[in-house]
XYZ file of C-alpha atoms in Angstrom:
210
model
C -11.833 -16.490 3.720
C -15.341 -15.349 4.703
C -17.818 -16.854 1.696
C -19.001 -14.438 -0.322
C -17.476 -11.777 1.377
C -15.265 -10.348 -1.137
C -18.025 -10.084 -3.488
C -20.540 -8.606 -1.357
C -17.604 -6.068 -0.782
C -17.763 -4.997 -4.590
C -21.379 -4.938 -5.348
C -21.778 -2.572 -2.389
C -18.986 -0.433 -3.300
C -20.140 -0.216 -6.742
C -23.594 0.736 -5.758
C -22.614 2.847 -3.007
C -19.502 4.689 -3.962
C -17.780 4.364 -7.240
C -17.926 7.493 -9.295
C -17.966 9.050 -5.933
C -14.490 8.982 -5.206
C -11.192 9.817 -6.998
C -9.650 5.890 -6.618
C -9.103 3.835 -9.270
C -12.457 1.498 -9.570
C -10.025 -1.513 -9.091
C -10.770 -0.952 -5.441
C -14.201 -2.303 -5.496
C -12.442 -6.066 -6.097
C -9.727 -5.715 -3.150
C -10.783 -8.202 -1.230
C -12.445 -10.287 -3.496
C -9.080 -10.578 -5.235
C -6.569 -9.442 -2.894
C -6.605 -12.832 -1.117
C -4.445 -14.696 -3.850
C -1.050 -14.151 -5.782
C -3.210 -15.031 -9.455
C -6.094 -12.499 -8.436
C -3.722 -9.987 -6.690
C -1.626 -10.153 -9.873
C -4.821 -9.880 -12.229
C -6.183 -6.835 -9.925
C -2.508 -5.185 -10.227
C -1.856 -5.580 -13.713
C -5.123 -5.497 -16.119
C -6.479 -3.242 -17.342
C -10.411 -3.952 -17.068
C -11.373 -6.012 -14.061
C -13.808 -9.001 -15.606
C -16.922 -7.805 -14.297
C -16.327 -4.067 -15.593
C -16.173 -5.676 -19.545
C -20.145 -5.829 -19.903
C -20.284 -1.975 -19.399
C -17.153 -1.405 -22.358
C -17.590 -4.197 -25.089
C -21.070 -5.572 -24.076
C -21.920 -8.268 -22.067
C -22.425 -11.089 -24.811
C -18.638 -10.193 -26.047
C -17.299 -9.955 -22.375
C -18.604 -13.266 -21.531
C -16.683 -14.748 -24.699
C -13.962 -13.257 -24.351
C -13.055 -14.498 -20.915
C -13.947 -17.893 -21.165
C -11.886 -18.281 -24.134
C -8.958 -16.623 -22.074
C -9.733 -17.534 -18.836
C -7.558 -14.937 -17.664
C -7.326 -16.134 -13.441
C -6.210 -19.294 -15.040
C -3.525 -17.956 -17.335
C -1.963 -16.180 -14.215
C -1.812 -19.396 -12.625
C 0.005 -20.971 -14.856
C 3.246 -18.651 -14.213
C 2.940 -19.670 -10.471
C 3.291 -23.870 -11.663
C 5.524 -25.024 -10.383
C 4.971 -23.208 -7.433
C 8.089 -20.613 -6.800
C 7.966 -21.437 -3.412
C 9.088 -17.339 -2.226
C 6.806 -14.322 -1.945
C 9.636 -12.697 -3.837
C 10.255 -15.883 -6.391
C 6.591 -15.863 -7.047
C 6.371 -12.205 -8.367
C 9.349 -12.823 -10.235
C 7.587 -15.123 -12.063
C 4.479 -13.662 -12.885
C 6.568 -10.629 -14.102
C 8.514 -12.373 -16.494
C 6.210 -14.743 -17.421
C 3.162 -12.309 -18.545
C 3.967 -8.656 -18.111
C 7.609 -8.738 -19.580
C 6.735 -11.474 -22.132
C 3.613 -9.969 -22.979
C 4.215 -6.300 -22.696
C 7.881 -5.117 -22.452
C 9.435 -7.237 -24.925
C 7.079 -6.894 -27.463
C 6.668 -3.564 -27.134
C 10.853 -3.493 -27.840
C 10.228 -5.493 -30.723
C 7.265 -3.735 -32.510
C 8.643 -0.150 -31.683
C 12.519 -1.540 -32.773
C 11.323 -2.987 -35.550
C 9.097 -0.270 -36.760
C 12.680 1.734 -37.226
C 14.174 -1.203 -39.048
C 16.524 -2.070 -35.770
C 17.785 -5.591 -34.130
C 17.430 -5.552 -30.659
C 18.658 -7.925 -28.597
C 17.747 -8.000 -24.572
C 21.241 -9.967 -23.392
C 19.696 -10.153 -19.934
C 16.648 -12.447 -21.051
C 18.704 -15.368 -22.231
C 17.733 -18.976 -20.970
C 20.993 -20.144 -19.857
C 21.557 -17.096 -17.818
C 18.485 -16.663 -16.340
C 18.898 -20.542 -15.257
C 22.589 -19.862 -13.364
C 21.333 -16.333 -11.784
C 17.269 -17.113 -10.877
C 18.544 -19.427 -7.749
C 20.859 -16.613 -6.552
C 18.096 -14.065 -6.888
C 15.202 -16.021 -5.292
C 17.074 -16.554 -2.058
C 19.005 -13.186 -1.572
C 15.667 -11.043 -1.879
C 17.691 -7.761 -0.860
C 20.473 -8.267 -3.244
C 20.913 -5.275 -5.602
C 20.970 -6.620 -8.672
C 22.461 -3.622 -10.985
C 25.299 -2.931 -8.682
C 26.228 -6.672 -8.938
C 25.786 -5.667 -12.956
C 28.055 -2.700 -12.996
C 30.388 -4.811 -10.881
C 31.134 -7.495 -13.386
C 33.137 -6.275 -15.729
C 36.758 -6.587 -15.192
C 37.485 -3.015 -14.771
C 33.701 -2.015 -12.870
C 31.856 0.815 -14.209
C 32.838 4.580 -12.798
C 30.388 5.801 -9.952
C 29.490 8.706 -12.378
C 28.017 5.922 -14.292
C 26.624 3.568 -11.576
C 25.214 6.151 -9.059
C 23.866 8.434 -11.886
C 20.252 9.244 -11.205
C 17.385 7.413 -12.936
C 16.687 8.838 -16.558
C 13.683 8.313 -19.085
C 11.583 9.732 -21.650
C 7.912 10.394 -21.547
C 5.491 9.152 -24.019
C 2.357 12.035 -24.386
C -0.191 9.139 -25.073
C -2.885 10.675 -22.023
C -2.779 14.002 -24.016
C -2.953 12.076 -27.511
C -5.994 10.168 -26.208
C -8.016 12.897 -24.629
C -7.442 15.043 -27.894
C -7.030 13.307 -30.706
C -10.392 12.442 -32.694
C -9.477 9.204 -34.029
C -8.825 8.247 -30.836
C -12.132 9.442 -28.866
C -14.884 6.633 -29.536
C -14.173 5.378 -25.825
C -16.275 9.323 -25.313
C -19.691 7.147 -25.845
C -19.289 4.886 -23.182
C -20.090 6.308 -19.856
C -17.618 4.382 -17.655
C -15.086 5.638 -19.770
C -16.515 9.156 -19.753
C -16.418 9.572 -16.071
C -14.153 12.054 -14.352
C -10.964 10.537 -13.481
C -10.779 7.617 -15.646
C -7.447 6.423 -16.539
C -6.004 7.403 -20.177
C -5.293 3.318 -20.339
C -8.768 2.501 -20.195
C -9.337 4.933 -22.644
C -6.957 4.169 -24.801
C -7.443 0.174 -24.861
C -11.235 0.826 -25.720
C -9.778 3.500 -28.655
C -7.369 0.504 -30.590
C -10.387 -2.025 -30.515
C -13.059 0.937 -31.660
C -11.701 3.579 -33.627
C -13.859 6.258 -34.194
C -15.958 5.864 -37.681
């Protein structure tokens, strides 16, 4: 709330400190940004913070490119109308931009890519519309175990209490060895000790190496 604070906050970090330390550069915009669900959101979930752009695409391109996105502005409009919950609200700047905009196309591109239909029952309108209510007000309500309690006969415990699995995706080792993939090498910022494979990467797609 103090004027100017926030920013005064980042330009002295980033004269002072970053490179220095082994925290994600994000830091430097804390409390410039941490002060409000749209910038808190932005400073969670992008990639490049705007004021790091001029360093990784130039500053005439940066500039562009967020006023044609205005990207604070975007965020916002997940939060209209307003949610009213803490909880609510980060429901709905999930769904609206990092599921939309991330998770479900990455199920389409990588489904489709092996010539499958996928279908994500759990995104449709109508149920989202009867369930959203229930899940805005009970913030502690376990959501899968009301899932795997649904059915008529409810799912074994081997089934619902099995731990967590996955599958890893090499992509840090694939950009830090790959040659196609090492153009972001020329840009200092990128370069530095302890920058994040995503940054890397998202340079990498936009600049392949010639």
């Amino acid at each position: 709330r103090v004027p100017r604070l926030g920013r005064a906050f980042r330009v002295g970090y980033r004269a002072l400190l970053e490179g220095r330390l082994n925290v994600s550069p994000k830091l430097a915009g804390l409390v410039e940004y941490g002060g409000t669900y749209p910038r808190a959101y932005l400073l969670k979930r992008s990639v490049f913070m705007p004021w790091e752009l001029s360093a990784v695409m130039g500053p005439a391109a940066a500039r562009e490119g967020l006023a044609l996105l205005e990207p604070l502005a975007l965020v916002q409009a997940a939060l209209e109308p307003d949610p009213a919950t803490p909880y609510a609200r980060m429901a709905a700047l999930e769904a609206c931009l990092y599921m939309k905009n991330q998770l479900l196309r990455d199920s389409d591109w990588a489904s489709m890519a092996h010539s499958l239909e996928v279908r994500v029952p759990f995104v449709d309108v109508a149920l989202l519309r009867s369930l959203a209510p229930v899940f805005a007000a009970e913030q502690q309500l376990n959501a899968k175990r009301l899932v795997a309690n649904s059915p008529d006969r409810p799912l074994p415990s081997s089934v619902v209490d099995r731990p967590k699995t996955g599958f890893a995706v090499p992509v840090k080792s694939w950009v830090e060895q790959d040659s196609e993939l090492s153009s972001w090498r020329r840009v200092p910022a990128l370069a530095r000790p302890g920058c994040h494979w995503s940054r890397r990467l998202a340079f990498a797609l936009l600049n392949p190496q010639q």
